[in-house]
Amino acid sequence: MLAGMDNLTITVGDVTRTLPTVRVGNLGRVPLVEFIGDSELTKAAAQAMLPLIPDGTELLLSVVTNALPLVHELSDRSGLPYVVARKKRRTYMQDPLIQQVPSMTLGVGETLWLDGPHAERLRGKQVAVVQDVVASGGTAQALSRLVDRAGGQVSGYLAAFKQGETELPLHYLQDLPRRL
Amino acid sequence: MLAGMDNLTITVGDVTRTLPTVRVGNLGRVPLVEFIGDSELTKAAAQAMLPLIPDGTELLLSVVTNALPLVHELSDRSGLPYVVARKKRRTYMQDPLIQQVPSMTLGVGETLWLDGPHAERLRGKQVAVVQDVVASGGTAQALSRLVDRAGGQVSGYLAAFKQGETELPLHYLQDLPRRL
């Protein structure tokens, strides 16, 4: 076990972090970005992402959990409101929109839940889809479908990091290798 | 169905919100606070909670999901680092601490997972337990156990709202009724 070796260092604004790597199945070691628990990195990434927000955007849409501090901070700095889809049904939801995430593998896909009152906020709006890390783009596609179904229009796709290949027209800060 | 009636209005700092109420089982209508998707309310609550942080606190500990923007903001404003426990095992976790949440009912209890490297950050530290809403206090107790097991010491318990009865020595901003 070579934990701690071959780590990756990233710099966002004036914040530098050495990313831990984790062994995932047989894929080798994968660098891990965690915004949760790191308000400095979160603020630096939100600040750097501000210019990536497409003109005309009226609202940000994201999904739990890892992107939450980032989208909160981006909302605060841009002045744009934000809405977040959940990954499970909450007891309090009213008429939620339910959207499958297309799976790249044959495994069980995730499901996104967007509470009805929050879906209402998307209607007629230009909505930017915001994530922390985009890999295949499947989650972004599911969020895009939620925007359509809620009566909004996707203004663009934003992420702090792209980790892998996606055909999504993604605005992002940095590439991350899928494995080291 | 009386949705929209008998709503509750709260004011935190200079932010006022009318809380939606949701029908939960046979309990009647319960007021719902959502920090996710509301950066204004999140900032106001974090600012108001700053003086509640006990002297000597070195680190904040919270739990996903609803408290995430709040604890990020409180960390940013206080300058104290924060750590977050998860409610399910993540594939990347290394030697996580696993802690059952005592359940008030006979239902299935929740389990908290604290990744090993994050548990390390608690060792020898004075740790404030931070939540958005405390009801019975069961989750706070589980977080307190995690602090003990990680070799830290609980400096105090903070929440934006108390909603119900708890014996916890809780520092909080406002009481919320359990039902309307």
Short mmCIF file of C-alpha atoms in Angstrom, two decimals:
data_model
loop_
_atom_site.label_atom_id
_atom_site.label_comp_id
_atom_site.label_asym_id
_atom_site.label_seq_id
_atom_site.Cartn_x
_atom_site.Cartn_y
_atom_site.Cartn_z
CA MET A 1 0.00 0.00 0.00
CA LEU A 2 1.51 3.27 -1.13
CA ALA A 3 -0.91 5.65 0.57
CA GLY A 4 0.51 9.14 0.69
CA MET A 5 2.75 8.71 -2.32
CA ASP A 6 2.15 10.10 -5.79
CA ASN A 7 -0.20 12.72 -4.42
CA LEU A 8 -1.46 15.53 -6.61
CA THR A 9 -1.09 19.22 -5.77
CA ILE A 10 -3.61 21.75 -7.04
CA THR A 11 -3.73 25.52 -6.79
CA VAL A 12 -6.95 27.53 -7.00
CA GLY A 13 -6.49 31.27 -6.60
CA ASP A 14 -4.04 31.56 -3.71
CA VAL A 15 -5.00 28.25 -2.10
CA THR A 16 -2.82 25.18 -2.65
CA ARG A 17 -3.84 21.69 -1.57
CA THR A 18 -2.22 18.31 -1.85
CA LEU A 19 -5.11 16.00 -2.67
CA PRO A 20 -5.32 12.68 -0.92
CA THR A 21 -5.65 9.73 -3.27
CA VAL A 22 -7.87 6.78 -2.59
CA ARG A 23 -7.82 3.31 -4.04
CA VAL A 24 -11.14 2.64 -5.79
CA GLY A 25 -11.69 -0.95 -6.88
CA ASN A 26 -9.19 -1.89 -9.57
CA LEU A 27 -8.94 1.61 -11.01
CA GLY A 28 -5.75 2.46 -9.18
CA ARG A 29 -5.48 5.58 -7.05
CA VAL A 30 -7.95 8.38 -7.65
CA PRO A 31 -7.31 11.95 -6.45
CA LEU A 32 -10.07 13.16 -4.13
CA VAL A 33 -11.30 16.76 -3.90
CA GLU A 34 -13.26 17.64 -0.78
CA PHE A 35 -14.84 21.06 -0.46
CA ILE A 36 -16.72 19.93 2.64
CA GLY A 37 -14.55 20.82 5.61
CA ASP A 38 -12.37 23.26 3.65
CA SER A 39 -13.85 26.75 3.60
CA GLU A 40 -10.65 28.28 2.18
CA LEU A 41 -10.63 26.05 -0.90
CA THR A 42 -14.38 26.51 -1.27
CA LYS A 43 -14.11 30.29 -1.29
CA ALA A 44 -11.17 30.28 -3.71
CA ALA A 45 -13.01 28.00 -6.14
CA ALA A 46 -16.24 30.02 -5.97
CA GLN A 47 -14.33 33.21 -6.65
CA ALA A 48 -12.53 31.65 -9.62
CA MET A 49 -15.81 30.27 -11.00
CA LEU A 50 -17.61 33.64 -10.97
CA PRO A 51 -16.45 34.60 -14.51
CA LEU A 52 -17.58 31.19 -15.80
CA ILE A 53 -21.25 31.93 -15.10
CA PRO A 54 -22.89 32.53 -18.49
CA ASP A 55 -24.39 35.96 -19.17
CA GLY A 56 -28.11 36.04 -18.51
CA THR A 57 -28.04 33.32 -15.85
CA GLU A 58 -30.78 33.91 -13.27
CA LEU A 59 -30.43 30.92 -10.97
CA LEU A 60 -27.96 28.15 -10.04
CA LEU A 61 -28.97 24.49 -9.78
CA SER A 62 -26.84 21.92 -8.00
CA VAL A 63 -27.15 18.61 -6.21
CA VAL A 64 -26.23 17.33 -2.74
CA THR A 65 -23.82 16.67 -1.08
CA ASN A 66 -20.23 17.55 -1.91
CA ALA A 67 -21.03 20.67 -3.96
CA LEU A 68 -23.17 22.28 -1.25
CA PRO A 69 -20.65 24.65 0.34
CA LEU A 70 -19.39 25.59 -3.13
CA VAL A 71 -22.80 26.47 -4.57
CA HIS A 72 -23.76 28.35 -1.41
CA GLU A 73 -20.60 30.42 -1.76
CA LEU A 74 -21.08 30.93 -5.51
CA SER A 75 -24.65 32.05 -4.88
CA ASP A 76 -23.48 34.49 -2.24
CA ARG A 77 -20.72 35.95 -4.43
CA SER A 78 -22.77 36.14 -7.64
CA GLY A 79 -25.98 37.33 -6.01
CA LEU A 80 -27.84 34.58 -7.89
CA PRO A 81 -30.27 32.39 -5.95
CA TYR A 82 -29.67 28.63 -5.90
CA VAL A 83 -31.69 25.46 -5.77
CA VAL A 84 -30.44 21.98 -4.85
CA ALA A 85 -31.74 18.57 -5.90
CA ARG A 86 -31.57 15.76 -3.32
CA LYS A 87 -30.52 12.16 -3.80
CA LYS A 88 -33.32 10.72 -1.76
CA ARG A 89 -36.92 11.49 -1.11
CA ARG A 90 -37.44 13.66 1.94
CA THR A 91 -40.64 13.22 3.93
CA TYR A 92 -41.53 16.88 3.53
CA MET A 93 -41.40 16.97 -0.27
CA GLN A 94 -44.48 18.07 -2.16
CA ASP A 95 -44.99 16.86 -5.74
CA PRO A 96 -41.25 16.39 -6.34
CA LEU A 97 -39.77 15.93 -9.79
CA ILE A 98 -38.00 12.58 -9.91
CA GLN A 99 -35.16 12.06 -12.37
CA GLN A 100 -32.94 9.05 -13.02
CA VAL A 101 -29.24 9.67 -13.53
CA PRO A 102 -28.05 7.84 -16.65
CA SER A 103 -25.52 5.27 -15.50
CA MET A 104 -22.28 4.62 -17.38
CA THR A 105 -22.17 1.11 -16.00
CA LEU A 106 -24.83 -1.54 -15.53
CA GLY A 107 -25.01 -0.77 -11.83
CA VAL A 108 -27.97 0.76 -10.07
CA GLY A 109 -28.41 4.36 -11.16
CA GLU A 110 -28.94 7.26 -8.82
CA THR A 111 -32.20 9.15 -8.60
CA LEU A 112 -32.51 12.91 -8.12
CA TRP A 113 -35.44 14.46 -6.25
CA LEU A 114 -36.40 18.10 -6.71
CA ASP A 115 -39.02 19.32 -4.25
CA GLY A 116 -42.05 20.87 -5.98
CA PRO A 117 -41.73 24.36 -4.46
CA HIS A 118 -38.08 24.47 -5.56
CA ALA A 119 -38.94 23.26 -9.06
CA GLU A 120 -41.35 26.21 -9.25
CA ARG A 121 -38.42 28.57 -8.80
CA LEU A 122 -36.87 27.29 -12.06
CA ARG A 123 -39.88 28.03 -14.26
CA GLY A 124 -39.05 30.50 -17.03
CA LYS A 125 -35.54 31.01 -15.71
CA GLN A 126 -32.07 30.78 -17.26
CA VAL A 127 -30.40 28.18 -15.06
CA ALA A 128 -26.70 27.32 -14.73
CA VAL A 129 -25.97 23.75 -13.62
CA VAL A 130 -23.21 23.82 -10.97
CA GLN A 131 -21.15 20.88 -9.70
CA ASP A 132 -17.92 20.40 -7.79
CA VAL A 133 -16.50 17.68 -10.04
CA VAL A 134 -17.84 16.40 -13.37
CA ALA A 135 -16.76 12.97 -14.56
CA SER A 136 -18.98 11.35 -17.20
CA GLY A 137 -21.51 14.16 -17.11
CA GLY A 138 -24.42 11.87 -16.26
CA THR A 139 -25.47 13.85 -13.21
CA ALA A 140 -25.28 17.09 -15.21
CA GLN A 141 -27.58 15.56 -17.82
CA ALA A 142 -30.07 14.58 -15.15
CA LEU A 143 -29.97 18.11 -13.70
CA SER A 144 -30.49 19.49 -17.22
CA ARG A 145 -33.59 17.30 -17.62
CA LEU A 146 -34.90 18.65 -14.32
CA VAL A 147 -34.46 22.21 -15.61
CA ASP A 148 -36.39 21.32 -18.80
CA ARG A 149 -39.16 19.58 -16.90
CA ALA A 150 -39.49 22.52 -14.50
CA GLY A 151 -39.93 24.91 -17.42
CA GLY A 152 -36.52 26.56 -17.29
CA GLN A 153 -33.64 26.73 -19.74
CA VAL A 154 -30.03 25.66 -19.14
CA SER A 155 -27.67 28.62 -19.59
CA GLY A 156 -24.56 26.50 -19.14
CA TYR A 157 -22.66 23.90 -17.16
CA LEU A 158 -20.11 24.84 -14.49
CA ALA A 159 -17.74 22.79 -12.38
CA ALA A 160 -14.63 23.40 -10.36
CA PHE A 161 -12.97 20.28 -11.78
CA LYS A 162 -13.35 17.98 -14.77
CA GLN A 163 -12.20 14.48 -13.98
CA GLY A 164 -12.56 12.31 -17.08
CA GLU A 165 -14.11 12.61 -20.49
CA THR A 166 -17.47 14.21 -21.06
CA GLU A 167 -19.15 15.63 -24.17
CA LEU A 168 -20.79 18.27 -22.03
CA PRO A 169 -19.93 21.88 -23.01
CA LEU A 170 -18.48 22.36 -19.55
CA HIS A 171 -16.97 25.54 -18.10
CA TYR A 172 -14.46 24.46 -15.46
CA LEU A 173 -11.33 25.56 -13.65
CA GLN A 174 -9.00 22.59 -13.93
CA ASP A 175 -8.64 19.06 -15.22
CA LEU A 176 -8.00 16.33 -12.68
CA PRO A 177 -6.56 13.00 -13.72
CA ARG A 178 -8.93 10.05 -13.30
CA ARG A 179 -6.15 8.04 -11.75
CA LEU A 180 -2.54 8.43 -10.78
CA MET B 1 -55.83 20.58 3.32
CA LEU B 2 -54.79 23.94 4.70
CA ALA B 3 -51.40 24.26 3.03
CA GLY B 4 -50.14 27.82 3.23
CA MET B 5 -52.20 28.71 6.28
CA ASP B 6 -50.93 29.04 9.83
CA ASN B 7 -47.42 29.59 8.61
CA LEU B 8 -44.69 30.72 10.95
CA THR B 9 -42.56 33.80 10.41
CA ILE B 10 -39.04 33.98 11.80
CA THR B 11 -36.48 36.78 11.84
CA VAL B 12 -32.74 36.19 12.11
CA GLY B 13 -30.64 39.35 12.01
CA ASP B 14 -32.24 41.39 9.24
CA VAL B 15 -33.61 38.39 7.34
CA THR B 16 -37.27 37.44 7.71
CA ARG B 17 -38.74 34.22 6.34
CA THR B 18 -42.17 32.69 6.39
CA LEU B 19 -41.50 29.00 6.95
CA PRO B 20 -43.44 26.49 4.93
CA THR B 21 -45.16 23.86 7.03
CA VAL B 22 -45.37 20.24 6.07
CA ARG B 23 -47.69 17.54 7.23
CA VAL B 24 -45.68 14.75 8.85
CA GLY B 25 -47.65 11.62 9.62
CA ASN B 26 -50.25 12.31 12.30
CA LEU B 27 -48.18 14.98 14.02
CA GLY B 28 -49.98 17.86 12.38
CA ARG B 29 -48.10 20.52 10.48
CA VAL B 30 -44.42 21.00 11.23
CA PRO B 31 -42.54 24.20 10.33
CA LEU B 32 -39.61 23.52 8.03
CA VAL B 33 -36.33 25.46 8.04
CA GLU B 34 -34.18 25.11 4.96
CA PHE B 35 -30.76 26.70 4.85
CA ILE B 36 -29.97 24.87 1.62
CA GLY B 37 -30.96 27.18 -1.22
CA ASP B 38 -31.09 30.28 0.99
CA SER B 39 -27.69 31.95 1.28
CA GLU B 40 -29.19 35.08 2.90
CA LEU B 41 -30.73 33.17 5.80
CA THR B 42 -27.59 31.05 6.10
CA LYS B 43 -25.36 34.10 6.44
CA ALA B 44 -27.66 35.79 8.93
CA ALA B 45 -27.82 32.68 11.12
CA ALA B 46 -24.05 32.13 11.01
CA GLN B 47 -23.45 35.74 12.00
CA ALA B 48 -25.91 35.49 14.89
CA MET B 49 -24.36 32.20 16.05
CA LEU B 50 -20.81 33.58 16.24
CA PRO B 51 -21.16 34.78 19.87
CA LEU B 52 -22.55 31.37 20.84
CA ILE B 53 -19.26 29.61 20.10
CA PRO B 54 -17.72 28.74 23.49
CA ASP B 55 -14.38 30.31 24.36
CA GLY B 56 -11.49 28.00 23.62
CA THR B 57 -13.22 26.19 20.77
CA GLU B 58 -10.67 25.07 18.17
CA LEU B 59 -12.81 23.22 15.65
CA LEU B 60 -16.46 22.80 14.57
CA LEU B 61 -18.06 19.39 14.00
CA SER B 62 -21.31 18.97 12.09
CA VAL B 63 -23.16 16.39 10.02
CA VAL B 64 -24.60 16.30 6.49
CA THR B 65 -26.81 17.51 4.85
CA ASN B 66 -28.99 20.43 5.87
CA ALA B 67 -26.41 22.11 8.13
CA LEU B 68 -23.65 22.16 5.50
CA PRO B 69 -23.99 25.72 4.17
CA LEU B 70 -24.44 26.96 7.74
CA VAL B 71 -21.32 25.30 9.15
CA HIS B 72 -19.28 26.36 6.11
CA GLU B 73 -20.35 29.95 6.72
CA LEU B 74 -19.76 29.72 10.48
CA SER B 75 -16.29 28.30 9.84
CA ASP B 76 -15.52 31.11 7.44
CA ARG B 77 -16.73 33.84 9.81
CA SER B 78 -15.15 32.40 12.96
CA GLY B 79 -11.89 31.34 11.34
CA LEU B 80 -12.31 27.90 12.95
CA PRO B 81 -11.83 24.83 10.76
CA TYR B 82 -14.72 22.38 10.44
CA VAL B 83 -15.26 18.67 9.99
CA VAL B 84 -18.43 16.93 8.85
CA ALA B 85 -19.68 13.43 9.59
CA ARG B 86 -21.57 11.62 6.81
CA LYS B 87 -24.71 9.52 7.02
CA LYS B 88 -23.45 6.77 4.80
CA ARG B 89 -20.19 5.09 4.12
CA ARG B 90 -18.29 6.62 1.23
CA THR B 91 -16.10 4.37 -0.88
CA TYR B 92 -13.07 6.53 -0.22
CA MET B 93 -13.21 6.39 3.58
CA GLN B 94 -10.21 5.07 5.47
CA ASP B 95 -10.72 3.54 8.91
CA PRO B 96 -13.89 5.55 9.58
CA LEU B 97 -15.41 5.90 13.03
CA ILE B 98 -18.94 4.50 12.93
CA GLN B 99 -21.50 5.75 15.42
CA GLN B 100 -25.16 4.87 15.89
CA VAL B 101 -27.60 7.70 16.57
CA PRO B 102 -29.78 6.86 19.57
CA SER B 103 -33.33 6.64 18.30
CA MET B 104 -36.28 8.10 20.23
CA THR B 105 -38.60 5.65 18.55
CA LEU B 106 -38.32 1.96 17.77
CA GLY B 107 -37.54 2.74 14.14
CA VAL B 108 -34.26 2.07 12.45
CA GLY B 109 -31.60 4.43 13.79
CA GLU B 110 -29.24 6.44 11.68
CA THR B 111 -25.54 5.77 11.52
CA LEU B 112 -22.85 8.46 11.31
CA TRP B 113 -19.55 7.87 9.52
CA LEU B 114 -16.48 9.97 10.22
CA ASP B 115 -13.62 9.38 7.79
CA GLY B 116 -10.36 8.46 9.54
CA PRO B 117 -8.29 11.43 8.32
CA HIS B 118 -11.02 13.79 9.53
CA ALA B 119 -11.27 12.03 12.90
CA GLU B 120 -7.53 12.70 13.24
CA ARG B 121 -8.22 16.42 13.07
CA LEU B 122 -10.32 16.20 16.26
CA ARG B 123 -7.61 14.63 18.41
CA GLY B 124 -6.71 16.81 21.40
CA LYS B 125 -9.02 19.60 20.21
CA GLN B 126 -11.84 21.55 21.86
CA VAL B 127 -14.74 20.84 19.50
CA ALA B 128 -18.10 22.61 19.22
CA VAL B 129 -20.94 20.48 17.85
CA VAL B 130 -22.91 22.53 15.29
CA GLN B 131 -26.36 21.74 13.86
CA ASP B 132 -29.07 23.62 12.01
CA VAL B 133 -31.98 22.30 14.08
CA VAL B 134 -31.88 20.20 17.26
CA ALA B 135 -34.98 18.22 18.21
CA SER B 136 -34.41 15.34 20.65
CA GLY B 137 -30.66 15.84 20.71
CA GLY B 138 -29.91 12.29 19.59
CA THR B 139 -27.73 13.35 16.68
CA ALA B 140 -25.83 15.76 18.93
CA GLN B 141 -25.16 12.90 21.34
CA ALA B 142 -23.82 10.75 18.53
CA LEU B 143 -21.57 13.60 17.38
CA SER B 144 -20.38 14.02 20.96
CA ARG B 145 -19.46 10.32 21.10
CA LEU B 146 -17.49 10.76 17.88
CA VAL B 147 -15.56 13.64 19.47
CA ASP B 148 -14.75 11.46 22.51
CA ARG B 149 -13.72 8.50 20.42
CA ALA B 150 -11.51 10.69 18.23
CA GLY B 151 -9.70 11.97 21.33
CA GLY B 152 -11.22 15.44 21.41
CA GLN B 153 -13.36 17.26 23.96
CA VAL B 154 -16.77 18.85 23.39
CA SER B 155 -16.65 22.58 24.13
CA GLY B 156 -20.39 23.03 23.62
CA TYR B 157 -23.46 22.44 21.49
CA LEU B 158 -24.72 25.02 18.99
CA ALA B 159 -27.79 25.18 16.79
CA ALA B 160 -29.70 27.82 14.91
CA PHE B 161 -33.02 26.43 16.15
CA LYS B 162 -34.32 24.20 18.91
CA GLN B 163 -37.44 22.36 17.90
CA GLY B 164 -38.68 20.25 20.80
CA GLU B 165 -37.39 19.19 24.18
CA THR B 166 -33.82 18.18 24.78
CA GLU B 167 -31.71 17.92 27.92
CA LEU B 168 -28.68 19.02 25.95
CA PRO B 169 -27.01 22.23 27.25
CA LEU B 170 -27.71 23.81 23.88
CA HIS B 171 -26.77 27.31 22.73
CA TYR B 172 -29.28 28.33 20.08
CA LEU B 173 -30.90 31.33 18.46
CA GLN B 174 -34.60 30.58 18.58
CA ASP B 175 -37.19 28.04 19.59
CA LEU B 176 -39.38 26.59 16.88
CA PRO B 177 -42.66 24.91 17.70
CA ARG B 178 -42.74 21.19 16.96
CA ARG B 179 -46.13 21.58 15.35
CA LEU B 180 -48.60 24.28 14.48
#
